[in-house]
Short mmCIF file of C-alpha atoms in Angstrom, two decimals:
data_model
loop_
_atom_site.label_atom_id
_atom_site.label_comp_id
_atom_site.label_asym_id
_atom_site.label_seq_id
_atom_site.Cartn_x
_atom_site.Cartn_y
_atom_site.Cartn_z
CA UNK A 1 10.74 -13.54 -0.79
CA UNK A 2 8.66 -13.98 2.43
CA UNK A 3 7.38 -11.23 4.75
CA UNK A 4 7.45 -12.51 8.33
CA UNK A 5 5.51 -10.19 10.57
CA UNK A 6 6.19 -11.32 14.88
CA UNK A 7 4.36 -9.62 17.62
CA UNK A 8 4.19 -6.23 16.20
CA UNK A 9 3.12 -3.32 18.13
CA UNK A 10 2.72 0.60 16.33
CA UNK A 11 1.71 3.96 17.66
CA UNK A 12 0.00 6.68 15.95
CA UNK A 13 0.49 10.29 17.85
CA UNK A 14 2.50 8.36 20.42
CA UNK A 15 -0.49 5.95 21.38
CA UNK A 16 -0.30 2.13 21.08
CA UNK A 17 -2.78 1.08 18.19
CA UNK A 18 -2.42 -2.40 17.60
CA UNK A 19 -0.08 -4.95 19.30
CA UNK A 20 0.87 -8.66 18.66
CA UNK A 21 0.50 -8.71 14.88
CA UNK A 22 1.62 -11.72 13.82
CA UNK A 23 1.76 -13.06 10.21
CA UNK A 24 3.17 -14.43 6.80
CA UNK A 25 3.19 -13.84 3.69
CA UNK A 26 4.69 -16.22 0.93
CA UNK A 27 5.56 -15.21 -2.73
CA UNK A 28 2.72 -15.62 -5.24
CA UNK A 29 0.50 -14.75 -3.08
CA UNK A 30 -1.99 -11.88 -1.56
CA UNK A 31 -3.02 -10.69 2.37
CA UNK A 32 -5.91 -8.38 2.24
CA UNK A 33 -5.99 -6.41 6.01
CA UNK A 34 -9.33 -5.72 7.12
CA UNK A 35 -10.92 -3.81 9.90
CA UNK A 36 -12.87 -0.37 10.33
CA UNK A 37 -11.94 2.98 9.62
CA UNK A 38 -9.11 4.33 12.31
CA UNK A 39 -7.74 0.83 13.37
CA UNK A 40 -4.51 1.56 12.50
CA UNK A 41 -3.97 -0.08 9.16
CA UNK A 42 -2.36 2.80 7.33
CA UNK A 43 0.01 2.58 10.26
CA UNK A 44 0.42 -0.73 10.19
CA UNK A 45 0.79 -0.86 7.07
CA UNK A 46 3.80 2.19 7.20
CA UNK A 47 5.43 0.62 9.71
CA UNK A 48 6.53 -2.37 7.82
CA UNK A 49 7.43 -0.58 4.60
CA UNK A 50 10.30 1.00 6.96
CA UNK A 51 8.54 4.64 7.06
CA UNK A 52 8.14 5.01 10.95
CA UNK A 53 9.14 2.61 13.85
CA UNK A 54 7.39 -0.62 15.21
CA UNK A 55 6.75 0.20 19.21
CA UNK A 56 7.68 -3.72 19.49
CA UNK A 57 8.13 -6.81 17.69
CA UNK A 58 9.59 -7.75 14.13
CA UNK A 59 9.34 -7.26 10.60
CA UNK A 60 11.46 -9.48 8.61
CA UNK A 61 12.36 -7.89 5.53
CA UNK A 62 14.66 -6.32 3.57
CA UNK A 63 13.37 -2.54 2.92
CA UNK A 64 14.39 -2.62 -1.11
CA UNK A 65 12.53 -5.38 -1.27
CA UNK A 66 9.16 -3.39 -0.91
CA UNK A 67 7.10 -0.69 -3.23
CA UNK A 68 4.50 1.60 -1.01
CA UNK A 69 1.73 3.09 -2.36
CA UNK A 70 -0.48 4.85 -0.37
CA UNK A 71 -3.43 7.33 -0.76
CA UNK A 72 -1.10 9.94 -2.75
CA UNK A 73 -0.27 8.94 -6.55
CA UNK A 74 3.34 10.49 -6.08
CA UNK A 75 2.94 12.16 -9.79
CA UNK A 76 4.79 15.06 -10.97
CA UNK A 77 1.62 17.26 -12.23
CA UNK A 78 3.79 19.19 -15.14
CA UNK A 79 5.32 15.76 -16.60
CA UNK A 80 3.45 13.56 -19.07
CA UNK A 81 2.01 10.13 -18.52
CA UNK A 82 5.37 8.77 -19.90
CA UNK A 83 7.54 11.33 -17.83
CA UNK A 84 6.46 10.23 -14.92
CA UNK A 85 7.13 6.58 -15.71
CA UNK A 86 10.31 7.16 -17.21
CA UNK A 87 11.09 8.89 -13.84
CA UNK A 88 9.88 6.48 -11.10
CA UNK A 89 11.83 3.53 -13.55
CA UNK A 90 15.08 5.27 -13.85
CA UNK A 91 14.73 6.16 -9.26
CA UNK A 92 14.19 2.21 -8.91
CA UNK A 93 17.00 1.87 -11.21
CA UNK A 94 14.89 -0.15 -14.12
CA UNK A 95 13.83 1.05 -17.55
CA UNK A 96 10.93 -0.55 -19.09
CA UNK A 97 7.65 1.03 -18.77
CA UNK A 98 5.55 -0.89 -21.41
CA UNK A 99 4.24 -3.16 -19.26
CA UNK A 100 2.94 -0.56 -16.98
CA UNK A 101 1.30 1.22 -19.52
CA UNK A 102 -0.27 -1.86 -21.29
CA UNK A 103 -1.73 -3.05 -17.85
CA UNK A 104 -3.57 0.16 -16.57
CA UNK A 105 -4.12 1.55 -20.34
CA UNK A 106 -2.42 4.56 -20.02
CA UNK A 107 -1.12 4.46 -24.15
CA UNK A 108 -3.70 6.74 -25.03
CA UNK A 109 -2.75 9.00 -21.96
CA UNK A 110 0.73 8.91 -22.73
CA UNK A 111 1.70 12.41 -23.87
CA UNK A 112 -0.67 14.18 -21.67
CA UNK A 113 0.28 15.82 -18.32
CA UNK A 114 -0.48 14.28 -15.18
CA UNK A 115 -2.35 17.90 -14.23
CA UNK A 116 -4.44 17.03 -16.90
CA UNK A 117 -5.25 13.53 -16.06
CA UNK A 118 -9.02 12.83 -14.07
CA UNK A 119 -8.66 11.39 -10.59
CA UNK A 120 -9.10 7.75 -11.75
CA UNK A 121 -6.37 8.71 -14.44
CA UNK A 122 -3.91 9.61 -12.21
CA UNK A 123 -4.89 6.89 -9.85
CA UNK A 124 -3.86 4.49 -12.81
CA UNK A 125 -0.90 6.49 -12.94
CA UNK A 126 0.15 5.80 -9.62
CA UNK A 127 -0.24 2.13 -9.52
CA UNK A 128 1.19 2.06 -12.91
CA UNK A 129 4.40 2.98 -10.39
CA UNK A 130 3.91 -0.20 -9.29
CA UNK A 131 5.22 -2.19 -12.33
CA UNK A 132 8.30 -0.20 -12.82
CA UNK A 133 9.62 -0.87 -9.03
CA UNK A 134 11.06 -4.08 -9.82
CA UNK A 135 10.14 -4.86 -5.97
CA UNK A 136 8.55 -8.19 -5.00
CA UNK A 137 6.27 -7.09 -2.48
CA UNK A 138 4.05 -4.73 -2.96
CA UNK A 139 2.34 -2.88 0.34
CA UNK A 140 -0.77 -1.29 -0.89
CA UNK A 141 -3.39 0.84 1.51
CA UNK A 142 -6.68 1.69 -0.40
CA UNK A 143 -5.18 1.19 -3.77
CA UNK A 144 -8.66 1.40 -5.38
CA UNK A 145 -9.92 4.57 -4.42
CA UNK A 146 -11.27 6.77 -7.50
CA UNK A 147 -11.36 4.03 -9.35
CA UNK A 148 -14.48 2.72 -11.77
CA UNK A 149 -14.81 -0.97 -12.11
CA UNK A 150 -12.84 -1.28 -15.19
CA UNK A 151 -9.79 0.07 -13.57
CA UNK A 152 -9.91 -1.76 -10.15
CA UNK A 153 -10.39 -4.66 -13.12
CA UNK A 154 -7.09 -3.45 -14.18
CA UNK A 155 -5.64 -3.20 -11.02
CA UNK A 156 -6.47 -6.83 -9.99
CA UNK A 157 -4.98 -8.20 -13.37
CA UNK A 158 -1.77 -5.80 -12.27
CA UNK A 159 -2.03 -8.40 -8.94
CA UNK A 160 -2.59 -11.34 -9.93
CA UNK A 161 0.39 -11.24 -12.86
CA UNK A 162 2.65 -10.22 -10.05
CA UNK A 163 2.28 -12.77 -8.00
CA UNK A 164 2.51 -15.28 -10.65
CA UNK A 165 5.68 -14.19 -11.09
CA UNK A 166 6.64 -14.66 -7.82
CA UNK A 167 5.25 -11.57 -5.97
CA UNK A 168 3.42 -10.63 -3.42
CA UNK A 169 0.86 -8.20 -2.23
CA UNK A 170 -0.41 -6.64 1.55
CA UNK A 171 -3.29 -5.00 0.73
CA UNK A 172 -5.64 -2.73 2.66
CA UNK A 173 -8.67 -2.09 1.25
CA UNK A 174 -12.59 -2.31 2.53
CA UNK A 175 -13.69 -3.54 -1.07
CA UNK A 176 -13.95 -7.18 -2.56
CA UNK A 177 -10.89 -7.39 -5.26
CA UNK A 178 -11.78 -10.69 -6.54
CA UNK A 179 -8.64 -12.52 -5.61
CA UNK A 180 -7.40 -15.61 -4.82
CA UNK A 181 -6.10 -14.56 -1.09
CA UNK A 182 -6.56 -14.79 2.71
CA UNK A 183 -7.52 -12.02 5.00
CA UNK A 184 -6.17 -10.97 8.64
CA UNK A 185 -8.86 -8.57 10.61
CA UNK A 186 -7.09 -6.29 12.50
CA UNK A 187 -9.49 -5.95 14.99
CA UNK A 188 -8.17 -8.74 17.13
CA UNK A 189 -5.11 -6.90 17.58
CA UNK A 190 -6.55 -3.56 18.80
CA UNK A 191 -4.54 -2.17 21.92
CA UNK A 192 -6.24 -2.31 25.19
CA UNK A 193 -6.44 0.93 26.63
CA UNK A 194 -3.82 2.40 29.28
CA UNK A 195 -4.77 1.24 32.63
CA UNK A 196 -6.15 3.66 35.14
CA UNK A 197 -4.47 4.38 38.20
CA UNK A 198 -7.74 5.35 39.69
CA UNK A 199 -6.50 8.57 41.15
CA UNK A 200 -9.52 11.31 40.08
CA UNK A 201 -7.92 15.10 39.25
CA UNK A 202 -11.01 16.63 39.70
CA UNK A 203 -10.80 17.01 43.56
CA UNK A 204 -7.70 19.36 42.89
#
């Protein structure tokens, strides 16, 4: 599966952001976005998982074809480790969790409620998700935070086995992952701000 990305524009509060995105990304392989904080690549990055409109351009790509995960670990806080699995599998319509808990080491973890899990516990959680989607590309935006350097260990293995399988990856993050991918800075593609029409309210 290939994400084609053509001359996209997207708003945030109604104001342009970023405009003439253009990129692609092949299976079995990774896009990390770059660029500071408030560019717009949370936006960016919702707007091609299908969760608000592009203000122009294209996304090519079939929305079942992607799993989001963003800065919330979308956990049910009175369900176990396993619960919660069980749950996201059986919504994405697949059934195996074993490999999810095996890559993020969650078997320990496994009859204990998410409520009860640290931060960088649930955060393994969340990606665990991730495995259990059965989606090819994965759309990730700060997938590492609360996470020690074991875990974003795990969380690169997670990456690189999916894409030898024939996934992909869009990542946004502001940390160095370790993988074998290419970059796109966003700041390029800022929006230029509205013209002025030179007309000065302030002699009203």
């Amino acid at each position: 599966m290939e994400l084609q990305v053509l001359d996209l524009g997207v708003i945030r509060g109604g104001v342009p952001i970023l405009e003439g995105v253009s990129f692609t990304l092949a299976a079995g392989h990774v896009l990390l976005l770059r660029g500071p904080n408030g560019i717009g690549k949370t936006t960016l990055l919702r707007t091609i998982a299908g969760l608000q409109p592009a203000l122009s351009g294209e996304v090519s790509l079939d929305p079942e074809a992607v799993a989001y995960a963003a800065h919330a670990d979308g956990l049910k806080a009175t369900l176990t480790v396993r619960e919660n699995l069980v749950f996201w599998a059986q919504v994405y319509g697949t059934s195996d969790i074993a490999p999810a808990l095996a890559a993020f080491e969650l078997q320990p973890l496994i009859d204990r409620p998410a409520q009860n899990l640290s931060a960088g516990q649930k955060r393994r959680l969340g990606l665990a998700r991730l495995l259990v989607t059965g989606r090819p590309l994965w759309v990730l935006d700060e997938p590492t935070v609360s996470l020690d350097t074991a875990a974003v260990a795990m969380f690169a293995a997670a990456v690189r086995a999916h894409c030898a399988a024939g996934g992909s990856a869009l990542i946004a993050t502001h940390i160095d992952l370790g993988l074998d991918s290419d970059t796109l800075d966003l700041a390029p593609f800022k929006a230029k701000a509205p013209a002025q029409d030179g007309f000065d309210e302030a002699f009203l």
